[in-house]
PDB file of C-alpha atoms and ligand atoms in Angstrom:
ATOM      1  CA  UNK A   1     -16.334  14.309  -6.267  1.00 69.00           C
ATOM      2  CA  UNK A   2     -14.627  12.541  -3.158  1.00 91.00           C
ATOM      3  CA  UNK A   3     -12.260  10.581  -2.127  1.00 97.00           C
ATOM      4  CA  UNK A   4     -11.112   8.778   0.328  1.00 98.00           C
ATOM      5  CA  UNK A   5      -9.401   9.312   3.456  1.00 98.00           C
ATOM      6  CA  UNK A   6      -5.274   8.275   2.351  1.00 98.00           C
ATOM      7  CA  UNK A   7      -2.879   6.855   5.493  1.00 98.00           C
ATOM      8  CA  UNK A   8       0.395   5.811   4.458  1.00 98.00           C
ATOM      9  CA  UNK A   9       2.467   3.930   6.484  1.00 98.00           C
ATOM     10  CA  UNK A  10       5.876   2.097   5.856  1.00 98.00           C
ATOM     11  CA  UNK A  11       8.673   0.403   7.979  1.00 98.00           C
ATOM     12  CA  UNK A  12      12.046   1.832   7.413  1.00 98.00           C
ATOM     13  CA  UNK A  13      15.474   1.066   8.590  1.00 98.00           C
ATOM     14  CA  UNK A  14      16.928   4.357   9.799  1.00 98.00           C
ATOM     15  CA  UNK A  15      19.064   4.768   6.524  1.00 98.00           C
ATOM     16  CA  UNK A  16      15.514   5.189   5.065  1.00 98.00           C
ATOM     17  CA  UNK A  17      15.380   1.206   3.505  1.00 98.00           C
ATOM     18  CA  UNK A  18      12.342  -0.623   3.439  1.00 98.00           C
ATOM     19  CA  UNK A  19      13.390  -4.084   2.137  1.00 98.00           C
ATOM     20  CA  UNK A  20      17.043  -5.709   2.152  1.00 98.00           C
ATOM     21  CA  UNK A  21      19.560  -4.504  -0.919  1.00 98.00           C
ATOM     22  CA  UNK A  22      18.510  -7.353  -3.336  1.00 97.00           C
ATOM     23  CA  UNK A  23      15.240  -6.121  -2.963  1.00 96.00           C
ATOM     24  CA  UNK A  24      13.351  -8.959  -0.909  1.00 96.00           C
ATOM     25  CA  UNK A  25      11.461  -8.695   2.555  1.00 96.00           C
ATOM     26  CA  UNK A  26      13.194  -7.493   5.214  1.00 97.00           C
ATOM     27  CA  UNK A  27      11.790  -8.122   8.893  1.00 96.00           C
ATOM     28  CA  UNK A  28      11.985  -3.890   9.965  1.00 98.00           C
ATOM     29  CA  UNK A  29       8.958  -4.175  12.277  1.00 97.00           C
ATOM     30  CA  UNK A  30       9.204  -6.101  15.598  1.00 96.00           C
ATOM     31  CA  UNK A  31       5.886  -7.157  17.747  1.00 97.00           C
ATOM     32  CA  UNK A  32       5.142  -3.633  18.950  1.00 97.00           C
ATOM     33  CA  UNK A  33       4.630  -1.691  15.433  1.00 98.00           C
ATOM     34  CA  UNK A  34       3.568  -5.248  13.779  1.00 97.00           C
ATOM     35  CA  UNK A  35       0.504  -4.942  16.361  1.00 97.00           C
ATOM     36  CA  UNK A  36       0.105  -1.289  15.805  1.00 97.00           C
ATOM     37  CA  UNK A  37      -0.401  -1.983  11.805  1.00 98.00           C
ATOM     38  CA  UNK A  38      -3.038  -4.786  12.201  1.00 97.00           C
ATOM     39  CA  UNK A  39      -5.149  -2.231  14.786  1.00 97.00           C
ATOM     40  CA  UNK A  40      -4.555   0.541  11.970  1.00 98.00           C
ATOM     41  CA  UNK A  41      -5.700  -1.785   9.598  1.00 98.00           C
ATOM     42  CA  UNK A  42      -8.500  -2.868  11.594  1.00 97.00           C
ATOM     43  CA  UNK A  43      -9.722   0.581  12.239  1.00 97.00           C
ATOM     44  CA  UNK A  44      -8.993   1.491   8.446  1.00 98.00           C
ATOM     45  CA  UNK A  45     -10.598  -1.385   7.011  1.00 97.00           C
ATOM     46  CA  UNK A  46      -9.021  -0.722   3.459  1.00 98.00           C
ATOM     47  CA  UNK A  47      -5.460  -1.719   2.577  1.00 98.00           C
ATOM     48  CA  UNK A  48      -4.079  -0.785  -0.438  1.00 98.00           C
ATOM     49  CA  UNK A  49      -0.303  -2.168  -2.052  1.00 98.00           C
ATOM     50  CA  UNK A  50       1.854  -1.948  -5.070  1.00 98.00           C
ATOM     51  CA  UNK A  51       1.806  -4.922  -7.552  1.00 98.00           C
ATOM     52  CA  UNK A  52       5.657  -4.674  -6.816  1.00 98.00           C
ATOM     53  CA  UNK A  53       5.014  -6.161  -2.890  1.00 98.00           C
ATOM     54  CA  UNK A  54       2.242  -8.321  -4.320  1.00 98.00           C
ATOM     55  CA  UNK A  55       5.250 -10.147  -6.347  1.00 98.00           C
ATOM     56  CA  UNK A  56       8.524  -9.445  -4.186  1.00 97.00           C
ATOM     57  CA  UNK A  57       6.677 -10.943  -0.846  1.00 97.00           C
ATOM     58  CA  UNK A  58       3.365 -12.337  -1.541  1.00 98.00           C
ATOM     59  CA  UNK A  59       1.410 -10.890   1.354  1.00 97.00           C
ATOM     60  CA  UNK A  60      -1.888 -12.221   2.910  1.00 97.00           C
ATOM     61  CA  UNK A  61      -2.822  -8.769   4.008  1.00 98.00           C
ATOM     62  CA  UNK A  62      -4.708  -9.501   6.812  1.00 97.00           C
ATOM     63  CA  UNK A  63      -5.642  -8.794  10.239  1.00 97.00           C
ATOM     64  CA  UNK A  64      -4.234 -10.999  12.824  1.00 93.00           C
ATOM     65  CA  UNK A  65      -6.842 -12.612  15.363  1.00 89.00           C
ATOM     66  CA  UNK A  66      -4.477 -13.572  17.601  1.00 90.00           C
ATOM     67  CA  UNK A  67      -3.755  -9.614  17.670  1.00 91.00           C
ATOM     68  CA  UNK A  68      -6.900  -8.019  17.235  1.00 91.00           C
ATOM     69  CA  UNK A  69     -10.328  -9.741  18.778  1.00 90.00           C
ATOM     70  CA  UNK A  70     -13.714  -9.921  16.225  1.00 90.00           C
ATOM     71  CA  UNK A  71     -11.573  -8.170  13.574  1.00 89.00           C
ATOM     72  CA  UNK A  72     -13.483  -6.745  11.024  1.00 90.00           C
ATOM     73  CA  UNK A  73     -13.205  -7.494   7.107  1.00 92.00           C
ATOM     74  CA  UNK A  74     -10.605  -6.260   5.139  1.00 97.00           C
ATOM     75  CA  UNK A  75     -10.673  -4.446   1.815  1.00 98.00           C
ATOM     76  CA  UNK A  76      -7.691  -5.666  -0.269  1.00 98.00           C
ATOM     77  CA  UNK A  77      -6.725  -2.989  -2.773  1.00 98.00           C
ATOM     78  CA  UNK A  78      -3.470  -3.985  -5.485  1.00 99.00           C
ATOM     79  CA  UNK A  79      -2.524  -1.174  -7.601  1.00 98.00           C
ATOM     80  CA  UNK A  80      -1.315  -3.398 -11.169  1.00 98.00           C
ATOM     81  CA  UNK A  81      -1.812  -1.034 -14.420  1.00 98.00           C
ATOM     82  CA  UNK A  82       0.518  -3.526 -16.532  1.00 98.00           C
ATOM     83  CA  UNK A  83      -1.023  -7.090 -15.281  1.00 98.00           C
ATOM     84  CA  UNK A  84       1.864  -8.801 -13.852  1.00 98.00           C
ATOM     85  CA  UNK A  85       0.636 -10.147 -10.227  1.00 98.00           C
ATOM     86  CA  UNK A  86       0.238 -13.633 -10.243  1.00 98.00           C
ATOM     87  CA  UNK A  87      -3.242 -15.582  -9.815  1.00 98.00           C
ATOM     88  CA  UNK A  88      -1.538 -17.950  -7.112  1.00 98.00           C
ATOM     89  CA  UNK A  89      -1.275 -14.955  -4.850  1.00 98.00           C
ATOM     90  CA  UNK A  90      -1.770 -15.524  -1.266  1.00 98.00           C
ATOM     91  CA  UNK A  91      -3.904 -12.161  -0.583  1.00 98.00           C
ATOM     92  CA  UNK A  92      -6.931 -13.294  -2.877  1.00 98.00           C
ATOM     93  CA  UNK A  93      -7.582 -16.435  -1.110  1.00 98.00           C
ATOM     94  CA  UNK A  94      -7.536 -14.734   2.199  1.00 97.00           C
ATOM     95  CA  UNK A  95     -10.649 -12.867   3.996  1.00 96.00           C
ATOM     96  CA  UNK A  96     -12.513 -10.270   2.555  1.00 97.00           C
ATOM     97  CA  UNK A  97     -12.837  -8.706  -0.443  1.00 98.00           C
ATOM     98  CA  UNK A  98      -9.712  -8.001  -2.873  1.00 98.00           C
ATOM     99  CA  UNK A  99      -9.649  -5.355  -5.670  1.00 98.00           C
ATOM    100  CA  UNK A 100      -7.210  -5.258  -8.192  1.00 98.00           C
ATOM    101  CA  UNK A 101      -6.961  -1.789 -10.044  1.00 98.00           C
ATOM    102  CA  UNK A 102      -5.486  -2.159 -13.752  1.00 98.00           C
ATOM    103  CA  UNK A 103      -5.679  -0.264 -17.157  1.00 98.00           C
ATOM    104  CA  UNK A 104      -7.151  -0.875 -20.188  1.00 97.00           C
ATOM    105  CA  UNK A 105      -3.913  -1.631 -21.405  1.00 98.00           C
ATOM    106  CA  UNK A 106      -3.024  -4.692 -19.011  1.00 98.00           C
ATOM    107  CA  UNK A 107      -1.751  -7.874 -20.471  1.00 98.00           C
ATOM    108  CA  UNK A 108      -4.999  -9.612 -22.248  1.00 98.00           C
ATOM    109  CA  UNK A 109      -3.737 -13.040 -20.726  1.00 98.00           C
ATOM    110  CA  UNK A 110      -3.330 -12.284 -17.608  1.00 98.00           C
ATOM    111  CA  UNK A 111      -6.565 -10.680 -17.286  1.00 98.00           C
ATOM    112  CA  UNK A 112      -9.072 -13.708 -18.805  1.00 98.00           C
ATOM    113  CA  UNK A 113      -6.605 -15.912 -16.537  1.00 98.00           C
ATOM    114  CA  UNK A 114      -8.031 -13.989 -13.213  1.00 98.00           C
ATOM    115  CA  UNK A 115     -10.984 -13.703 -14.298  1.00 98.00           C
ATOM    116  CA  UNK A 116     -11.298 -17.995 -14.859  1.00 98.00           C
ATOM    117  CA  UNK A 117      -9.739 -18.244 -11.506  1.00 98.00           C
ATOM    118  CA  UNK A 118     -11.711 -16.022  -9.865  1.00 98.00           C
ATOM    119  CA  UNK A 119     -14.724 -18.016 -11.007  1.00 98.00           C
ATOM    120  CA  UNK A 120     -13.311 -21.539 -10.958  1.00 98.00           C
ATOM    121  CA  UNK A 121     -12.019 -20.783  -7.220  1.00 98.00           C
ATOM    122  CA  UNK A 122     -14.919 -18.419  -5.907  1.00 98.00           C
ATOM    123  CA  UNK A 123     -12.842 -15.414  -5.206  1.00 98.00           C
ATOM    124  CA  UNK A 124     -14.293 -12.487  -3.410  1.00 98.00           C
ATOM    125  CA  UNK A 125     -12.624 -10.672  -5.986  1.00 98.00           C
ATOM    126  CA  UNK A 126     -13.280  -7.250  -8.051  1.00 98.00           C
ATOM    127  CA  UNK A 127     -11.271  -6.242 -11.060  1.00 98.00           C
ATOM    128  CA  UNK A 128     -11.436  -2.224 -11.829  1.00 98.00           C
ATOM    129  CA  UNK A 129     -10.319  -1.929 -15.579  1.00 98.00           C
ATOM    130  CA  UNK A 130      -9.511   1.754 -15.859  1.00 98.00           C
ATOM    131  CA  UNK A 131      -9.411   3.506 -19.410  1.00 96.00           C
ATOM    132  CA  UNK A 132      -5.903   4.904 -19.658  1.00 94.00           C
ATOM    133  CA  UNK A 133      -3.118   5.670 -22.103  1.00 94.00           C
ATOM    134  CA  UNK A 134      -0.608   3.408 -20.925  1.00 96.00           C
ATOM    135  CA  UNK A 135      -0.203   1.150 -17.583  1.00 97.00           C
ATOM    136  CA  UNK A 136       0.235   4.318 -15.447  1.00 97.00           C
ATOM    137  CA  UNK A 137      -2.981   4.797 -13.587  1.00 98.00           C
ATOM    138  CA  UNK A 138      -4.334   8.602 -12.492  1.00 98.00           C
ATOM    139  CA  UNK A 139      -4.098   8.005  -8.511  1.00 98.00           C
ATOM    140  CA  UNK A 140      -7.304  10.824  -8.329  1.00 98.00           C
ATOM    141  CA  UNK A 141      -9.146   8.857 -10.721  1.00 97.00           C
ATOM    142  CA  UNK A 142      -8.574   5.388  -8.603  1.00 98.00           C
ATOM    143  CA  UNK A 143      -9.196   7.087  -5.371  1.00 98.00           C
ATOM    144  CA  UNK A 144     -12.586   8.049  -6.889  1.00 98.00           C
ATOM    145  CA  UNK A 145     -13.644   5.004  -8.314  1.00 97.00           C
ATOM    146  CA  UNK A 146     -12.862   3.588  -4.696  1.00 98.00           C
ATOM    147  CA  UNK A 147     -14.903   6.195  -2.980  1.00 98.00           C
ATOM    148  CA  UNK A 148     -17.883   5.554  -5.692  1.00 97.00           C
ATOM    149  CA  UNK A 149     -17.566   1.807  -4.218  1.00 97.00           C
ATOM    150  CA  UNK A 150     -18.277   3.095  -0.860  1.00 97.00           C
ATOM    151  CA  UNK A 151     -14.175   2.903   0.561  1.00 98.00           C
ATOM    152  CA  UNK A 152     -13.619   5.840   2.571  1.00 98.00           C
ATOM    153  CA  UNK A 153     -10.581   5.374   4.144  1.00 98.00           C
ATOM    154  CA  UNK A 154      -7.666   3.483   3.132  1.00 98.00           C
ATOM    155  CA  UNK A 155      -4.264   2.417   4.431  1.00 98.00           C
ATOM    156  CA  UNK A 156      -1.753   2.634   1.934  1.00 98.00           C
ATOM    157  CA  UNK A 157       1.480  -0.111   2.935  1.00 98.00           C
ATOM    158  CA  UNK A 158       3.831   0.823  -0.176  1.00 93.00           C
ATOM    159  CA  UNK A 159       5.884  -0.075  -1.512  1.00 95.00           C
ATOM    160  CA  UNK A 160       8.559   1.928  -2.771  1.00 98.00           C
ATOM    161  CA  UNK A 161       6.719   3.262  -6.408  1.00 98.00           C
ATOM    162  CA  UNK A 162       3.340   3.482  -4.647  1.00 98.00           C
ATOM    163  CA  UNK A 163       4.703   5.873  -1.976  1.00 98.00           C
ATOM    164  CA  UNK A 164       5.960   7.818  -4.742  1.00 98.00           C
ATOM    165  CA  UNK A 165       2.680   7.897  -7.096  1.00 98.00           C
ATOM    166  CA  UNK A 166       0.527   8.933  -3.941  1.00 98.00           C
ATOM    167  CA  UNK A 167       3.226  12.123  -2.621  1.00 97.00           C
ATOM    168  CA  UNK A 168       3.506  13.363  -6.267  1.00 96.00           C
ATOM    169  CA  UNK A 169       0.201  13.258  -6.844  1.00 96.00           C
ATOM    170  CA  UNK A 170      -0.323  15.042  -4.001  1.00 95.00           C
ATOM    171  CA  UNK A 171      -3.467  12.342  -2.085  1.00 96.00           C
ATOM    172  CA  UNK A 172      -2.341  11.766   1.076  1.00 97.00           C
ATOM    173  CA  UNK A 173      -3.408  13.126   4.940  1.00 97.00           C
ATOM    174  CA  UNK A 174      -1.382  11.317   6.834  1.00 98.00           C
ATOM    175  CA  UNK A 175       2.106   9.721   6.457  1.00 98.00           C
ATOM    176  CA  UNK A 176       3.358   7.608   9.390  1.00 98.00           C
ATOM    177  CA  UNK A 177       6.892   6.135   9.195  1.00 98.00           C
ATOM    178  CA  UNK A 178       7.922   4.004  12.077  1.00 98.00           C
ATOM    179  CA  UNK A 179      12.002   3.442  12.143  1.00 98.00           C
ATOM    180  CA  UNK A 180      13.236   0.516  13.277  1.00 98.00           C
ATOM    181  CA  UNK A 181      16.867   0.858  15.153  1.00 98.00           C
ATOM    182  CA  UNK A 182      18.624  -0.664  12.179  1.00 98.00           C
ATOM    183  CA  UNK A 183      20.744   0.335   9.446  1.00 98.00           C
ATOM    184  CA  UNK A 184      20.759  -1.936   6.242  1.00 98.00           C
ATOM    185  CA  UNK A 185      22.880  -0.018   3.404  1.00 98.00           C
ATOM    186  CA  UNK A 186      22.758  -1.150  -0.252  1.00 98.00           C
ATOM    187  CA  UNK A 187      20.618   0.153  -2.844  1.00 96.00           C
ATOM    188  CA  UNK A 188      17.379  -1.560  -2.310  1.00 97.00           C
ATOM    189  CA  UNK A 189      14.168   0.047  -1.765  1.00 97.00           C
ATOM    190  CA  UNK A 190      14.131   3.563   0.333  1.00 98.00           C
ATOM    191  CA  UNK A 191      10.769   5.129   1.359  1.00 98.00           C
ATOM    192  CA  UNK A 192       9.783   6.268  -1.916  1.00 98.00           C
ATOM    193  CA  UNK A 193      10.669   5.280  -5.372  1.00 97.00           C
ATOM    194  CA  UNK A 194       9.659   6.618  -8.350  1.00 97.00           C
ATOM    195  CA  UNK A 195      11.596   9.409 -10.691  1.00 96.00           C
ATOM    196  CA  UNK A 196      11.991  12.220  -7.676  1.00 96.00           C
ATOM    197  CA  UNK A 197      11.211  15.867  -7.044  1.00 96.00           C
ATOM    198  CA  UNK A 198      13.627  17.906  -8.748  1.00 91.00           C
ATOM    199  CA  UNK A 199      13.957  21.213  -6.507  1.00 88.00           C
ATOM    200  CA  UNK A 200      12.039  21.654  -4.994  1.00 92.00           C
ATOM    201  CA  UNK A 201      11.347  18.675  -3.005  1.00 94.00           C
ATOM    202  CA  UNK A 202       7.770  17.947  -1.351  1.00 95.00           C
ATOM    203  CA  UNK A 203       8.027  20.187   1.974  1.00 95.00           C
ATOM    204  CA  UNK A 204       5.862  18.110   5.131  1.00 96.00           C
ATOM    205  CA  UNK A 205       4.956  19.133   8.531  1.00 97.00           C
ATOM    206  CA  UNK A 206       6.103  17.273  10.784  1.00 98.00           C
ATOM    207  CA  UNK A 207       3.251  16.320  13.721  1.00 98.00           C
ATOM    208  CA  UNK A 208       4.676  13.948  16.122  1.00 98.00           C
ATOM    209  CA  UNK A 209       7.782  12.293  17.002  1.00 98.00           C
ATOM    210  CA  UNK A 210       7.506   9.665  19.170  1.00 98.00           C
ATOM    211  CA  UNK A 211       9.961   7.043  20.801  1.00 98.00           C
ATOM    212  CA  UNK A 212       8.520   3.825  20.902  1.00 98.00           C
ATOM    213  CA  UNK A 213       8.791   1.030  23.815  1.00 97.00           C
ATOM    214  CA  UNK A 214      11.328  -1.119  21.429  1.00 97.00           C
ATOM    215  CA  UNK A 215      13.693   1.849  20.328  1.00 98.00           C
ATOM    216  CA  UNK A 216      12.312   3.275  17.641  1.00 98.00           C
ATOM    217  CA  UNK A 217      10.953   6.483  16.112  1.00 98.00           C
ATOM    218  CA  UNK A 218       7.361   6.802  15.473  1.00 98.00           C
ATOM    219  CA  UNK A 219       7.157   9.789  12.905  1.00 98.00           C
ATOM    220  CA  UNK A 220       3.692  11.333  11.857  1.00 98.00           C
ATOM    221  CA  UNK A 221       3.899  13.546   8.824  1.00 98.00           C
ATOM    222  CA  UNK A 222       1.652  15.905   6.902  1.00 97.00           C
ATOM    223  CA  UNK A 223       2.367  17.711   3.794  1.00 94.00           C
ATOM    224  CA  UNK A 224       2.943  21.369   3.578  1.00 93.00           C
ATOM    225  CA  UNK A 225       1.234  23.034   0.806  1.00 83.00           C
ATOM    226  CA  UNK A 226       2.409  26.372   0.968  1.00 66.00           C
TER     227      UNK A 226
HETATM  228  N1  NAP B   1       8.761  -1.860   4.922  1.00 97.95           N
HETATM  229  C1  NAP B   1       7.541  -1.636   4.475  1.00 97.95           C
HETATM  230  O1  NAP B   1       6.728  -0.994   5.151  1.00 97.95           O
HETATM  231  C2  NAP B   1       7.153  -2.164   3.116  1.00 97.95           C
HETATM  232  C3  NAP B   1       5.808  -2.175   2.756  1.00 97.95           C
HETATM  233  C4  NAP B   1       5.471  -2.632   1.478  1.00 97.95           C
HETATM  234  C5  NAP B   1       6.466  -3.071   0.618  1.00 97.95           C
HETATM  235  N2  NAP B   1       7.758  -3.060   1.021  1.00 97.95           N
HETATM  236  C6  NAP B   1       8.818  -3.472   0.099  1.00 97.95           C
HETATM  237  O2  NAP B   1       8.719  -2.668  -1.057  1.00 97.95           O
HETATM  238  C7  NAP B   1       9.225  -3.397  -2.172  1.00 97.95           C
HETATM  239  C8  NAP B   1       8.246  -3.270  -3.318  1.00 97.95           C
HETATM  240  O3  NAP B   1       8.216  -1.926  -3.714  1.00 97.95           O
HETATM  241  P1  NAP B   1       8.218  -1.555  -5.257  1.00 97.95           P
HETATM  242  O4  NAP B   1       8.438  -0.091  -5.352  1.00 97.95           O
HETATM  243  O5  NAP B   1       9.098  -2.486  -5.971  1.00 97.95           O
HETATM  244  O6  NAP B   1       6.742  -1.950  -5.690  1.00 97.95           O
HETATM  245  P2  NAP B   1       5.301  -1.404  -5.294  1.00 97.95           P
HETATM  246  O7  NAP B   1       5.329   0.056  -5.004  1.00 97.95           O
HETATM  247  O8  NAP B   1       4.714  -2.310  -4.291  1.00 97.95           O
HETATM  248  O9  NAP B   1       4.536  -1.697  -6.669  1.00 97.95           O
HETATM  249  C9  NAP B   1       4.893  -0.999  -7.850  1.00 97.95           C
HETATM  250  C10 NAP B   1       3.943  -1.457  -8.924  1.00 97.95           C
HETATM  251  O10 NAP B   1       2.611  -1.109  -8.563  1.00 97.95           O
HETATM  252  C11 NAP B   1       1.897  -0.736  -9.702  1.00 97.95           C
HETATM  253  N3  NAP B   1       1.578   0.685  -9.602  1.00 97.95           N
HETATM  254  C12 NAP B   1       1.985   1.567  -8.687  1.00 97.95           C
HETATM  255  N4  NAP B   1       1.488   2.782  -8.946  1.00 97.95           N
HETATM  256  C13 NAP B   1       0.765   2.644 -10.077  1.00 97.95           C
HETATM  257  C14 NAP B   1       0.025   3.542 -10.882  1.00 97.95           C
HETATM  258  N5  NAP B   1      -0.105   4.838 -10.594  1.00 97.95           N
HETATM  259  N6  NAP B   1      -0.563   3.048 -11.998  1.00 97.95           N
HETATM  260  C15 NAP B   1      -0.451   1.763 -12.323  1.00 97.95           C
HETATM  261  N7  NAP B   1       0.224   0.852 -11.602  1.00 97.95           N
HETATM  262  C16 NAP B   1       0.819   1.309 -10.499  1.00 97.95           C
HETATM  263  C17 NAP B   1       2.811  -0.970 -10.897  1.00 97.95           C
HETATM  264  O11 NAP B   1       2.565  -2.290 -11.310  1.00 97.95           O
HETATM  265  P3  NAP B   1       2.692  -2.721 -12.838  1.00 97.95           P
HETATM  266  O12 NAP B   1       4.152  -2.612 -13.170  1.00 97.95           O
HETATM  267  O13 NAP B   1       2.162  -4.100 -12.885  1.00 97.95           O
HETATM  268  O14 NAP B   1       1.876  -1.751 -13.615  1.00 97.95           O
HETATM  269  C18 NAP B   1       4.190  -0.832 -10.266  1.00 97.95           C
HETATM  270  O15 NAP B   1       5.191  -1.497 -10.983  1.00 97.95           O
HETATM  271  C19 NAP B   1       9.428  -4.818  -1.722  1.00 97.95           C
HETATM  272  O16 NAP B   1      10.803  -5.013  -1.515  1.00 97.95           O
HETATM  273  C20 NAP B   1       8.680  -4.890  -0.398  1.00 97.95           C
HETATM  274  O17 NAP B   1       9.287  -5.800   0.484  1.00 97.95           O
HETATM  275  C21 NAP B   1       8.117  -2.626   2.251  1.00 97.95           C
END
């Protein structure tokens, strides 16, 4: 049993935020890490988000053009175990094909009302109804069912919960955080979410640090098992 390849990467302000206080998007990345996502995506070719950034900022996930020539198509992957992103979303109307992971305990509603839209609209789109015992979905169980659908490699973007539920469970290879030369405060979303490592915390090797060309820290991070 496989799965596939898992890079995470976030934007953070130095103070370890990834969205302003109240919660809603916050511009961290300027043109130089915006252009190294969409060639990480590119290369990647499988993107995979939170139901939490599906509703907070209603992303198209895509690959720029303008940014990367003859990009290739995009695998969409939303993570939504209770059945709360909205049919109107932006990301299922855009290219390639988008997967939305939920449990067999998802709202009933919400579910027949992507399915109609997904036929009424002809959406490239594939819903994975996982058996489960509440909305909480088994991250090595989804990465397998992705792997037995041929994904091999994915980028996971966040946010905040999804960071956690992929470090706890342990299904990452690579972690890169790119901090923008801002501070924001508050108490909006850090890095990860979720309920937190009691001690001890998750111990990571860190690979590279790397200054990049508009001031910022390019960190690449692996976890250490021992
Ligand atoms: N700076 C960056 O790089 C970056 C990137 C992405 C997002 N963000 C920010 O992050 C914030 C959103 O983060 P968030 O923590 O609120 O939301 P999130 O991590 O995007 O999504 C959390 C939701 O995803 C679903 N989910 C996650 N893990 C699951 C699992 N194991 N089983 C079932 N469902 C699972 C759940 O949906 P259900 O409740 O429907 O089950 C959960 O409520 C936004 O402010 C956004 O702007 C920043």
């Amino acid at each position: 049993m496989g799965r596939p390849f898992i890079h995470m990467n976030c934007a953070s302000s130095f103070d370890g935020k990834i969205a302003s206080p109240d919660g809603s998007r916050l511009r961290i990345s300027g043109p130089w890490d915006v252009e190294r996502v969409h060639r990480l995506r590119a290369d990647i070719g499988a993107i995979l988000v939170g139901a939490g950034t599906i509703i907070t900022d209603d992303p198209k996930l895509t690959i720029k053009d303008d940014l990367i020539e003859n990009a290739p198509s995009l695998t969409k992957v939303v993570l939504d175990g209770a059945g709360r992103i909205p049919a109107a979303s932006r990301f299922l109307r855009t290219a390639g094909r988008s997967i939305v992971i939920t449990s067999s305990l998802c709202d009933r509603k919400w579910y027949m009302g992507m399915q109609e839209t997904a036929v009424r609209e002809d959406l490239d789109l594939v819903i994975i109804e996982m058996e489960t015992g509440s909305t909480r979905l088994d991250i090595p169980s989804v990465l397998t069912a992705l792997f037995d659908r041929g994904i091999e490699r994915i980028l996971v973007e966040g946010g905040s919960e999804v960071i956690w539920e992929f470090v706890r469970s342990g299904c990452f290879d690579r972690f890169t955080i790119y901090f923008a030369p801002i501070l924001v405060g508050g108490k909006g979303p850090s890095i990860m979410g979720g309920s937190g490592f009691t001690d001890p915390p998750q111990r990571l090797i860190v690979k590279s640090l790397t200054m990049t060309p508009d001031g910022g820290v390019l960190s690449e991070l692996i976890l250490n098992d021992q």
